[in-house]
Amino acid sequence: MAEGYRRSAGVARDEDGLDLGMAVTPEWTRSHELIGKDIAKAAKKDGLQFSSITDLVNTTQRYPSVVPVLIDWLQHLDERVPLTDPKDLGRFRSGIIRALTTIDAMGTEAVPLLMDEYYRQPQMSPGTLFAIGNALRYLAVPTDHDRIATLAADRTLGSGRAALLEWLIEQGTDDGLRIVLDQIDDPSVRALGIKYIRQFTPLPTGLRPAIERYVGDSDREVRKQAKATLKKLPQ
């Protein structure tokens, strides 16, 4: 579920696992106050009393009336908040993205907006890119396949595209499997890509050589995933 993805990401911590409470500034507080007012106003339409991004990320309730507010904020974030530090802006943006990882954002402007967010300049941190990928993995539908495939194969996005590889595997298409196989020679997504491959059904024959080459990889996690995937592959 989307809520699981959001909670596991942890809005109280940044992409390096640092407690955000250790770096709270007046600008950070003011920025959350501003978006909190808009969230609270919209949430009332759904009979809810949410007043922060944290409320949204940590709930299992739906909040359809808040989704347009989040989309609007993501579109105009830089001009609305007093934050100037790129790391703070990235953390704030990640919170909105995680809050958009909800069923009521499916089929909305959120999906193409999140795709465009990958290319915001200067490029955002791996943590923020990963949040985008997780959101798209939950929100994208089969008609989004072509653009997801293009993003998943874009190595400039590094590990931030890993969840898109999983989405492709979940679609169960030969094309998606081929894209993932093509990407596992990139160390930034190698371990996860190999892991996702064994989730493909039905697993075709002929994949073993592509995975066997990584059994002796220098990365322990890659070796672990390669061995686990080989156990699933047909002879």
Coordinates of N, CA and C in Angstrom, one line a residue:
M1 N 0.8 -1.2 0.0 CA 0.0 0.0 0.0 C 0.9 1.2 0.0
A2 N 0.3 2.3 -0.5 CA 1.0 3.6 -0.6 C 1.5 4.0 0.8
E3 N 0.6 3.8 1.8 CA 0.9 4.3 3.2 C 2.2 3.6 3.7
G4 N 2.4 2.3 3.3 CA 3.6 1.6 3.7 C 4.8 2.2 3.1
Y5 N 4.7 2.6 1.8 CA 5.9 3.3 1.2 C 6.2 4.6 1.9
R6 N 5.1 5.4 2.2 CA 5.4 6.7 2.8 C 6.0 6.5 4.2
R7 N 5.4 5.7 5.0 CA 6.0 5.5 6.3 C 7.4 5.0 6.3
S8 N 7.7 4.0 5.4 CA 9.0 3.5 5.4 C 10.0 4.5 5.0
A9 N 9.6 5.5 4.2 CA 10.5 6.6 3.8 C 10.8 7.5 4.9
G10 N 9.8 7.7 5.8 CA 10.1 8.5 7.0 C 10.2 10.0 6.8
V11 N 9.1 10.7 7.0 CA 9.1 12.2 6.8 C 9.9 12.9 7.8
A12 N 10.1 12.2 9.0 CA 10.8 12.9 10.0 C 12.4 12.9 9.8
R13 N 12.8 12.2 8.7 CA 14.2 12.1 8.5 C 14.5 12.4 7.0
D14 N 15.7 12.9 6.8 CA 16.1 13.2 5.4 C 16.6 12.0 4.7
E15 N 17.1 12.2 3.5 CA 17.6 11.1 2.7 C 18.8 10.4 3.3
D16 N 19.5 11.1 4.2 CA 20.6 10.5 4.9 C 20.3 9.9 6.2
G17 N 19.0 9.9 6.6 CA 18.5 9.4 7.8 C 18.7 10.3 9.0
L18 N 19.0 11.6 8.7 CA 19.2 12.5 9.8 C 17.9 13.1 10.3
D19 N 17.8 13.2 11.6 CA 16.5 13.7 12.2 C 16.3 15.2 11.8
L20 N 15.2 15.5 11.2 CA 15.0 16.8 10.7 C 14.8 17.8 11.9
G21 N 14.4 17.2 13.0 CA 14.3 18.1 14.2 C 15.6 18.7 14.6
M22 N 16.7 18.2 14.2 CA 18.0 18.7 14.5 C 18.4 20.0 13.7
A23 N 17.6 20.2 12.6 CA 18.0 21.3 11.7 C 16.8 22.2 11.4
V24 N 15.8 22.3 12.3 CA 14.7 23.2 12.1 C 15.1 24.6 12.1
T25 N 14.6 25.4 11.1 CA 14.9 26.8 11.1 C 13.6 27.6 11.1
P26 N 13.6 28.9 11.3 CA 12.3 29.6 11.2 C 11.7 29.5 9.8
E27 N 12.6 29.5 8.8 CA 12.1 29.4 7.4 C 11.4 28.0 7.2
W28 N 12.0 27.0 7.8 CA 11.4 25.6 7.7 C 10.0 25.6 8.3
T29 N 10.0 26.2 9.5 CA 8.7 26.2 10.3 C 7.6 27.0 9.5
R30 N 8.0 28.2 9.0 CA 7.1 29.0 8.3 C 6.6 28.3 7.0
S31 N 7.4 27.6 6.3 CA 7.0 26.9 5.1 C 6.0 25.9 5.4
H32 N 6.2 25.2 6.5 CA 5.2 24.1 6.9 C 3.9 24.8 7.4
E33 N 4.0 25.9 8.0 CA 2.8 26.6 8.4 C 1.9 27.0 7.2
L34 N 2.6 27.5 6.2 CA 1.9 28.0 5.0 C 1.2 26.8 4.3
I35 N 1.9 25.7 4.0 CA 1.2 24.6 3.4 C 0.2 23.9 4.3
G36 N 0.4 24.0 5.6 CA -0.5 23.4 6.6 C -1.9 24.1 6.6
K37 N -1.9 25.4 6.4 CA -3.1 26.1 6.3 C -4.0 25.7 5.1
D38 N -3.3 25.5 4.0 CA -4.0 25.0 2.8 C -4.5 23.6 2.9
I39 N -3.7 22.8 3.5 CA -4.1 21.4 3.8 C -5.3 21.3 4.7
A40 N -5.3 22.1 5.8 CA -6.4 22.1 6.7 C -7.7 22.5 6.1
K41 N -7.6 23.6 5.2 CA -8.8 24.1 4.6 C -9.4 23.0 3.6
A42 N -8.5 22.4 2.9 CA -9.0 21.4 1.9 C -9.5 20.1 2.6
A43 N -8.8 19.7 3.7 CA -9.2 18.5 4.4 C -10.6 18.6 5.0
K44 N -11.0 19.8 5.4 CA -12.3 20.0 6.0 C -13.4 19.5 5.0
K45 N -13.2 19.6 3.7 CA -14.1 19.2 2.7 C -14.4 17.7 2.8
D46 N -13.4 17.0 3.3 CA -13.5 15.5 3.4 C -13.8 15.1 4.8
G47 N -14.1 16.1 5.7 CA -14.5 15.9 7.1 C -13.3 15.4 7.9
L48 N -12.1 15.9 7.5 CA -10.9 15.5 8.2 C -10.2 16.7 8.8
Q49 N -9.4 16.5 9.8 CA -8.7 17.5 10.5 C -7.2 17.5 10.3
F50 N -6.8 17.2 9.2 CA -5.3 17.2 8.9 C -4.9 18.7 8.7
S51 N -3.6 18.9 9.2 CA -3.1 20.2 9.1 C -1.6 20.3 8.7
S52 N -1.1 19.1 8.2 CA 0.4 19.1 7.9 C 0.6 18.0 6.9
I53 N 1.8 18.1 6.3 CA 2.3 17.0 5.4 C 2.4 15.7 6.2
T54 N 2.9 15.8 7.4 CA 3.1 14.7 8.3 C 1.8 14.0 8.6
D55 N 0.7 14.7 8.8 CA -0.6 14.1 9.0 C -1.0 13.2 7.8
L56 N -0.7 13.7 6.6 CA -1.1 13.0 5.4 C -0.2 11.8 5.2
V57 N 1.0 11.9 5.4 CA 2.0 10.8 5.2 C 1.7 9.6 6.1
N58 N 1.2 10.0 7.3 CA 1.1 8.9 8.4 C -0.3 8.4 8.5
T59 N -1.3 8.8 7.7 CA -2.6 8.4 7.8 C -2.9 7.2 6.8
T60 N -3.9 6.4 7.2 CA -4.4 5.4 6.2 C -5.8 5.9 5.6
Q61 N -6.2 7.1 6.0 CA -7.5 7.6 5.5 C -7.2 8.3 4.1
R62 N -8.2 8.4 3.3 CA -8.1 9.0 2.0 C -8.4 10.5 2.2
Y63 N -7.8 11.3 1.3 CA -8.0 12.8 1.4 C -8.1 13.4 0.0
P64 N -9.1 13.0 -0.8 CA -9.2 13.4 -2.2 C -9.2 14.9 -2.4
S65 N -9.8 15.7 -1.5 CA -9.9 17.1 -1.6 C -8.5 17.8 -1.4
V66 N -7.6 17.1 -0.8 CA -6.2 17.7 -0.5 C -5.3 17.5 -1.7
V67 N -5.6 16.5 -2.5 CA -4.7 16.1 -3.7 C -4.5 17.3 -4.6
P68 N -5.5 18.1 -5.0 CA -5.2 19.2 -5.9 C -4.4 20.3 -5.2
V69 N -4.5 20.4 -3.9 CA -3.7 21.4 -3.2 C -2.2 21.0 -3.2
L70 N -1.9 19.7 -3.0 CA -0.6 19.2 -3.1 C 0.0 19.3 -4.5
I71 N -0.8 19.1 -5.5 CA -0.3 19.2 -6.9 C 0.1 20.7 -7.1
D72 N -0.8 21.6 -6.7 CA -0.5 23.0 -6.9 C 0.7 23.5 -6.1
W73 N 0.9 22.9 -4.9 CA 2.1 23.3 -4.1 C 3.4 22.8 -4.8
L74 N 3.3 21.6 -5.3 CA 4.5 21.0 -6.0 C 4.9 21.8 -7.2
Q75 N 3.9 22.3 -7.9 CA 4.1 23.1 -9.1 C 4.7 24.5 -8.8
H76 N 4.4 25.1 -7.6 CA 4.8 26.4 -7.3 C 5.6 26.5 -6.0
L77 N 6.2 25.4 -5.6 CA 6.9 25.4 -4.3 C 8.0 26.5 -4.1
D78 N 8.8 26.6 -5.1 CA 10.0 27.5 -5.0 C 9.5 29.0 -4.8
E79 N 8.4 29.4 -5.3 CA 7.9 30.8 -5.2 C 7.1 31.0 -3.9
R80 N 6.7 29.9 -3.2 CA 5.8 30.1 -2.1 C 6.5 30.0 -0.7
V81 N 7.7 29.4 -0.7 CA 8.3 29.2 0.6 C 9.5 30.0 0.8
P82 N 9.9 30.4 2.0 CA 11.1 31.2 2.2 C 12.4 30.4 2.3
L83 N 12.3 29.1 2.0 CA 13.5 28.2 2.0 C 14.4 28.5 0.8
T84 N 15.7 28.5 1.0 CA 16.6 28.8 -0.1 C 17.7 27.7 -0.2
D85 N 17.9 27.0 0.9 CA 18.9 25.9 0.9 C 18.4 24.7 0.1
P86 N 19.1 24.3 -0.9 CA 18.7 23.2 -1.8 C 18.3 21.9 -1.0
K87 N 19.0 21.6 0.1 CA 18.7 20.4 0.8 C 17.3 20.6 1.5
D88 N 17.1 21.8 2.1 CA 15.8 22.0 2.7 C 14.6 21.9 1.7
L89 N 14.9 22.5 0.5 CA 13.8 22.5 -0.5 C 13.6 21.0 -1.0
G90 N 14.6 20.3 -1.0 CA 14.5 18.9 -1.4 C 13.7 18.1 -0.4
R91 N 14.0 18.3 0.9 CA 13.2 17.6 2.0 C 11.8 18.0 1.9
F92 N 11.5 19.3 1.7 CA 10.1 19.8 1.7 C 9.4 19.2 0.5
R93 N 10.1 19.2 -0.6 CA 9.5 18.6 -1.8 C 9.2 17.1 -1.7
S94 N 10.1 16.4 -1.0 CA 10.0 14.9 -0.8 C 8.7 14.7 0.0
G95 N 8.4 15.5 1.0 CA 7.3 15.4 1.9 C 6.0 15.5 1.0
I96 N 5.9 16.5 0.1 CA 4.7 16.6 -0.7 C 4.6 15.4 -1.6
I97 N 5.7 14.9 -2.2 CA 5.7 13.8 -3.1 C 5.2 12.5 -2.4
R98 N 5.6 12.3 -1.1 CA 5.1 11.2 -0.4 C 3.7 11.3 0.0
A99 N 3.2 12.5 0.2 CA 1.8 12.7 0.5 C 0.9 12.5 -0.8
L100 N 1.5 12.7 -1.9 CA 0.8 12.4 -3.2 C 0.8 10.9 -3.5
T101 N 1.5 10.1 -2.8 CA 1.5 8.7 -3.0 C 0.2 8.1 -2.4
T102 N -0.9 8.4 -3.0 CA -2.2 8.0 -2.5 C -3.2 7.8 -3.7
I103 N -4.1 6.9 -3.5 CA -4.9 6.4 -4.6 C -5.7 7.5 -5.3
D104 N -6.0 8.6 -4.6 CA -6.8 9.7 -5.2 C -5.9 10.5 -6.1
A105 N -4.6 10.3 -6.2 CA -3.8 11.0 -7.1 C -3.6 10.3 -8.4
M106 N -4.1 9.0 -8.5 CA -4.1 8.3 -9.7 C -5.0 9.0 -10.8
G107 N -4.5 9.0 -12.0 CA -5.3 9.6 -13.1 C -5.4 11.1 -13.0
T108 N -4.5 11.7 -12.2 CA -4.5 13.2 -12.1 C -3.3 13.8 -12.7
E109 N -3.2 15.1 -12.6 CA -2.0 15.8 -13.1 C -0.7 15.4 -12.3
A110 N -0.9 14.8 -11.2 CA 0.2 14.4 -10.4 C 1.2 13.5 -11.1
V111 N 0.7 12.6 -11.9 CA 1.6 11.6 -12.6 C 2.6 12.3 -13.6
P112 N 2.1 13.1 -14.6 CA 3.0 13.8 -15.5 C 3.9 14.8 -14.7
L113 N 3.3 15.4 -13.7 CA 4.1 16.4 -12.9 C 5.3 15.7 -12.2
L114 N 5.0 14.5 -11.7 CA 6.1 13.8 -11.0 C 7.2 13.3 -12.0
M115 N 6.7 13.0 -13.2 CA 7.7 12.6 -14.2 C 8.6 13.8 -14.6
D116 N 8.0 14.9 -14.7 CA 8.8 16.1 -15.0 C 9.7 16.5 -13.9
E117 N 9.3 16.2 -12.6 CA 10.1 16.6 -11.5 C 11.5 15.9 -11.5
Y118 N 11.6 14.7 -12.1 CA 12.9 14.1 -12.3 C 13.9 15.0 -12.9
Y119 N 13.5 15.9 -13.7 CA 14.5 16.7 -14.5 C 14.6 18.1 -14.0
R120 N 14.1 18.4 -12.8 CA 14.3 19.7 -12.2 C 15.7 20.0 -12.0
Q121 N 16.1 21.2 -12.3 CA 17.5 21.6 -12.2 C 17.7 22.7 -11.1
P122 N 18.8 22.6 -10.4 CA 19.8 21.5 -10.4 C 19.2 20.2 -9.9
Q123 N 19.8 19.1 -10.4 CA 19.2 17.8 -10.1 C 19.1 17.6 -8.6
M124 N 18.0 17.1 -8.2 CA 17.7 16.9 -6.8 C 18.5 15.7 -6.2
S125 N 18.4 15.6 -4.9 CA 19.2 14.5 -4.2 C 18.7 13.1 -4.5
P126 N 19.5 12.1 -4.4 CA 19.0 10.7 -4.6 C 17.8 10.4 -3.8
G127 N 17.7 11.0 -2.5 CA 16.5 10.7 -1.7 C 15.3 11.2 -2.3
T128 N 15.3 12.4 -2.8 CA 14.1 13.0 -3.5 C 13.8 12.3 -4.7
L129 N 14.8 12.0 -5.5 CA 14.5 11.2 -6.8 C 13.9 9.8 -6.4
F130 N 14.4 9.2 -5.4 CA 13.8 7.9 -5.0 C 12.3 8.1 -4.5
A131 N 12.0 9.2 -3.9 CA 10.6 9.5 -3.5 C 9.7 9.6 -4.7
I132 N 10.2 10.2 -5.8 CA 9.5 10.4 -7.0 C 9.2 9.0 -7.6
G133 N 10.3 8.1 -7.6 CA 10.1 6.8 -8.2 C 9.1 6.0 -7.4
N134 N 9.1 6.1 -6.1 CA 8.2 5.3 -5.3 C 6.7 5.8 -5.6
A135 N 6.6 7.1 -5.7 CA 5.2 7.6 -6.0 C 4.7 7.1 -7.4
L136 N 5.6 7.2 -8.4 CA 5.2 6.7 -9.7 C 4.9 5.3 -9.7
R137 N 5.7 4.5 -9.0 CA 5.5 3.0 -8.9 C 4.0 2.8 -8.5
Y138 N 3.5 3.6 -7.6 CA 2.2 3.4 -7.0 C 1.1 4.0 -7.9
L139 N 1.4 5.1 -8.5 CA 0.4 5.9 -9.3 C 0.3 5.6 -10.7
A140 N 1.3 5.1 -11.4 CA 1.3 4.9 -12.8 C 0.4 3.8 -13.2
V141 N -0.2 3.9 -14.4 CA -1.1 2.9 -14.9 C -0.5 2.4 -16.3
P142 N -1.0 1.3 -16.8 CA -0.4 0.8 -18.1 C -0.3 1.8 -19.2
T143 N -1.2 2.8 -19.3 CA -1.1 3.8 -20.4 C 0.2 4.7 -20.2
D144 N 0.8 4.6 -19.0 CA 2.0 5.4 -18.8 C 3.2 4.6 -19.2
H145 N 3.1 3.5 -19.7 CA 4.2 2.6 -19.9 C 5.4 3.2 -20.7
D146 N 5.1 3.8 -21.8 CA 6.1 4.3 -22.7 C 7.0 5.3 -21.9
R147 N 6.4 6.3 -21.2 CA 7.2 7.3 -20.5 C 7.9 6.7 -19.3
I148 N 7.3 5.8 -18.6 CA 8.0 5.1 -17.5 C 9.2 4.3 -18.0
A149 N 9.0 3.7 -19.2 CA 10.1 2.9 -19.8 C 11.3 3.9 -20.1
T150 N 11.0 5.0 -20.6 CA 12.0 6.0 -21.0 C 12.8 6.5 -19.8
L151 N 12.0 6.8 -18.7 CA 12.6 7.2 -17.4 C 13.4 6.1 -16.8
A152 N 12.9 4.9 -16.8 CA 13.6 3.8 -16.2 C 15.0 3.5 -16.9
A153 N 15.1 3.9 -18.2 CA 16.3 3.6 -18.9 C 17.2 4.8 -18.9
D154 N 16.9 5.9 -18.2 CA 17.7 7.1 -18.2 C 18.7 7.0 -17.0
R155 N 19.9 6.7 -17.3 CA 20.9 6.5 -16.3 C 21.3 7.8 -15.6
T156 N 21.0 8.9 -16.1 CA 21.3 10.2 -15.4 C 20.5 10.3 -14.2
L157 N 19.4 9.5 -14.0 CA 18.6 9.6 -12.8 C 19.1 8.6 -11.7
G158 N 20.1 7.9 -12.0 CA 20.8 7.1 -11.0 C 19.8 6.1 -10.3
S159 N 20.0 6.0 -9.0 CA 19.2 5.0 -8.2 C 17.8 5.5 -8.0
G160 N 17.5 6.8 -8.4 CA 16.2 7.3 -8.2 C 15.1 6.7 -9.1
R161 N 15.6 5.9 -10.1 CA 14.7 5.2 -11.1 C 14.4 3.8 -10.7
A162 N 15.0 3.3 -9.6 CA 14.9 1.9 -9.2 C 13.4 1.4 -9.1
A163 N 12.6 2.2 -8.5 CA 11.2 1.8 -8.4 C 10.5 1.7 -9.7
L164 N 11.0 2.4 -10.7 CA 10.4 2.3 -12.0 C 10.7 1.0 -12.7
L165 N 11.9 0.4 -12.4 CA 12.2 -0.9 -12.9 C 11.3 -1.9 -12.3
E166 N 11.0 -1.8 -11.0 CA 10.0 -2.7 -10.4 C 8.6 -2.6 -11.0
W167 N 8.2 -1.3 -11.3 CA 6.9 -1.1 -12.0 C 6.9 -1.9 -13.3
L168 N 7.9 -1.8 -14.1 CA 8.0 -2.5 -15.4 C 7.9 -4.0 -15.2
I169 N 8.6 -4.5 -14.2 CA 8.5 -6.0 -14.0 C 7.0 -6.3 -13.6
E170 N 6.4 -5.5 -12.8 CA 5.0 -5.8 -12.4 C 4.0 -5.8 -13.5
Q171 N 4.3 -5.1 -14.6 CA 3.4 -5.1 -15.8 C 3.5 -6.4 -16.5
G172 N 4.5 -7.2 -16.3 CA 4.6 -8.6 -16.9 C 4.8 -8.6 -18.4
T173 N 5.4 -7.6 -18.9 CA 5.6 -7.6 -20.4 C 7.1 -7.9 -20.7
D174 N 7.3 -8.6 -21.8 CA 8.7 -8.9 -22.2 C 9.5 -7.7 -22.4
D175 N 8.9 -6.6 -22.9 CA 9.6 -5.3 -23.1 C 10.1 -4.8 -21.8
G176 N 9.3 -4.8 -20.8 CA 9.7 -4.4 -19.5 C 10.8 -5.2 -18.9
L177 N 10.8 -6.5 -19.0 CA 11.8 -7.3 -18.6 C 13.1 -7.0 -19.3
R178 N 13.0 -6.8 -20.6 CA 14.2 -6.5 -21.4 C 14.9 -5.2 -20.9
I179 N 14.1 -4.2 -20.6 CA 14.6 -2.9 -20.1 C 15.4 -3.1 -18.8
V180 N 14.8 -3.9 -17.9 CA 15.4 -4.1 -16.6 C 16.7 -4.9 -16.8
L181 N 16.7 -5.9 -17.6 CA 17.9 -6.7 -17.9 C 19.0 -5.8 -18.5
D182 N 18.6 -4.8 -19.3 CA 19.6 -3.9 -19.9 C 20.2 -2.9 -18.9
Q183 N 19.5 -2.7 -17.8 CA 19.9 -1.7 -16.8 C 20.8 -2.3 -15.7
I184 N 20.8 -3.6 -15.5 CA 21.5 -4.1 -14.3 C 23.0 -4.0 -14.4
D185 N 23.6 -3.6 -15.6 CA 25.0 -3.4 -15.6 C 25.4 -2.0 -15.0
D186 N 24.3 -1.2 -14.6 CA 24.5 0.0 -13.9 C 24.5 -0.2 -12.4
P187 N 25.7 0.0 -11.8 CA 25.8 -0.3 -10.3 C 24.7 0.4 -9.5
S188 N 24.2 1.5 -9.9 CA 23.3 2.3 -9.1 C 21.9 1.6 -8.9
V189 N 21.6 0.7 -9.8 CA 20.3 -0.1 -9.7 C 20.5 -1.6 -9.8
R190 N 21.8 -2.0 -9.8 CA 22.0 -3.4 -10.1 C 21.4 -4.4 -9.1
A191 N 21.6 -4.1 -7.8 CA 21.1 -5.1 -6.8 C 19.6 -5.2 -6.9
L192 N 18.9 -4.0 -6.9 CA 17.4 -4.0 -7.0 C 16.9 -4.6 -8.3
G193 N 17.6 -4.2 -9.4 CA 17.1 -4.7 -10.7 C 17.2 -6.3 -10.7
I194 N 18.2 -6.8 -10.2 CA 18.4 -8.3 -10.1 C 17.3 -8.9 -9.2
K195 N 17.0 -8.2 -8.1 CA 15.9 -8.6 -7.2 C 14.6 -8.6 -7.9
Y196 N 14.3 -7.6 -8.7 CA 13.0 -7.4 -9.3 C 12.8 -8.5 -10.4
I197 N 13.9 -8.9 -11.1 CA 13.8 -9.8 -12.2 C 13.1 -11.1 -11.7
R198 N 13.4 -11.6 -10.5 CA 12.9 -12.9 -10.1 C 11.4 -12.7 -9.7
Q199 N 10.8 -11.5 -9.7 CA 9.4 -11.3 -9.5 C 8.6 -11.4 -10.8
F200 N 9.3 -11.5 -11.9 CA 8.6 -11.5 -13.2 C 8.0 -12.9 -13.3
T201 N 6.7 -12.9 -13.9 CA 6.1 -14.2 -14.1 C 5.4 -14.2 -15.5
P202 N 5.5 -15.3 -16.2 CA 6.4 -16.5 -15.8 C 7.8 -16.1 -16.2
L203 N 8.8 -16.6 -15.5 CA 10.2 -16.4 -15.8 C 10.6 -17.2 -17.0
P204 N 11.1 -16.5 -18.0 CA 11.5 -17.3 -19.3 C 12.9 -18.0 -19.1
T205 N 13.1 -18.9 -20.0 CA 14.4 -19.5 -20.0 C 15.5 -18.6 -20.6
G206 N 16.7 -18.9 -20.4 CA 17.8 -18.1 -21.0 C 18.3 -16.9 -20.3
L207 N 17.8 -16.7 -19.0 CA 18.2 -15.5 -18.3 C 19.5 -15.8 -17.4
R208 N 19.8 -17.1 -17.2 CA 20.8 -17.4 -16.2 C 22.2 -16.7 -16.5
P209 N 22.7 -16.7 -17.8 CA 24.0 -16.1 -18.0 C 24.0 -14.6 -17.6
A210 N 22.9 -13.9 -17.8 CA 22.9 -12.5 -17.5 C 23.0 -12.2 -16.0
I211 N 22.5 -13.2 -15.2 CA 22.6 -13.1 -13.7 C 23.8 -13.7 -13.1
E212 N 24.3 -14.8 -13.7 CA 25.5 -15.5 -13.2 C 26.7 -14.7 -13.1
R213 N 26.8 -13.7 -14.0 CA 28.0 -12.9 -14.1 C 28.2 -12.0 -12.8
Y214 N 27.1 -11.9 -12.0 CA 27.1 -11.0 -10.8 C 27.3 -11.8 -9.5
V215 N 27.4 -13.1 -9.6 CA 27.5 -13.9 -8.4 C 28.8 -13.6 -7.7
G216 N 29.8 -13.1 -8.4 CA 31.1 -12.7 -7.8 C 31.3 -11.2 -7.8
D217 N 30.2 -10.5 -7.8 CA 30.3 -9.0 -7.8 C 31.0 -8.5 -6.5
S218 N 31.6 -7.3 -6.6 CA 32.3 -6.8 -5.4 C 31.3 -6.3 -4.4
D219 N 30.1 -6.1 -4.8 CA 29.0 -5.6 -3.8 C 28.3 -6.8 -3.2
R220 N 28.3 -6.9 -1.9 CA 27.7 -8.0 -1.2 C 26.3 -8.2 -1.5
E221 N 25.5 -7.0 -1.5 CA 24.1 -7.1 -1.8 C 23.8 -7.6 -3.2
V222 N 24.6 -7.2 -4.1 CA 24.5 -7.7 -5.5 C 24.7 -9.2 -5.5
R223 N 25.7 -9.7 -4.9 CA 25.9 -11.1 -4.8 C 24.8 -11.9 -4.2
K224 N 24.2 -11.3 -3.1 CA 23.1 -11.9 -2.5 C 21.9 -12.0 -3.4
Q225 N 21.6 -10.9 -4.1 CA 20.4 -10.9 -4.9 C 20.6 -11.8 -6.2
A226 N 21.8 -11.8 -6.7 CA 22.1 -12.7 -7.8 C 21.9 -14.2 -7.5
K227 N 22.4 -14.6 -6.3 CA 22.2 -16.0 -5.9 C 20.7 -16.3 -5.7
A228 N 20.0 -15.3 -5.1 CA 18.6 -15.6 -4.8 C 17.8 -15.7 -6.1
T229 N 18.1 -14.8 -7.1 CA 17.4 -14.8 -8.4 C 17.7 -16.1 -9.2
L230 N 19.0 -16.5 -9.1 CA 19.3 -17.8 -9.8 C 18.5 -19.0 -9.3
K231 N 18.2 -19.0 -8.1 CA 17.4 -20.1 -7.5 C 16.0 -20.1 -8.1
K232 N 15.6 -19.0 -8.6 CA 14.2 -18.9 -9.1 C 14.1 -19.1 -10.6
L233 N 15.3 -19.0 -11.3 CA 15.3 -19.1 -12.7 C 15.2 -20.5 -13.2
P234 N 14.5 -20.7 -14.3 CA 14.4 -22.1 -14.9 C 15.8 -22.4 -15.5
Q235 N 16.1 -23.7 -15.5 CA 17.4 -24.2 -16.1 C 17.3 -24.0 -17.6

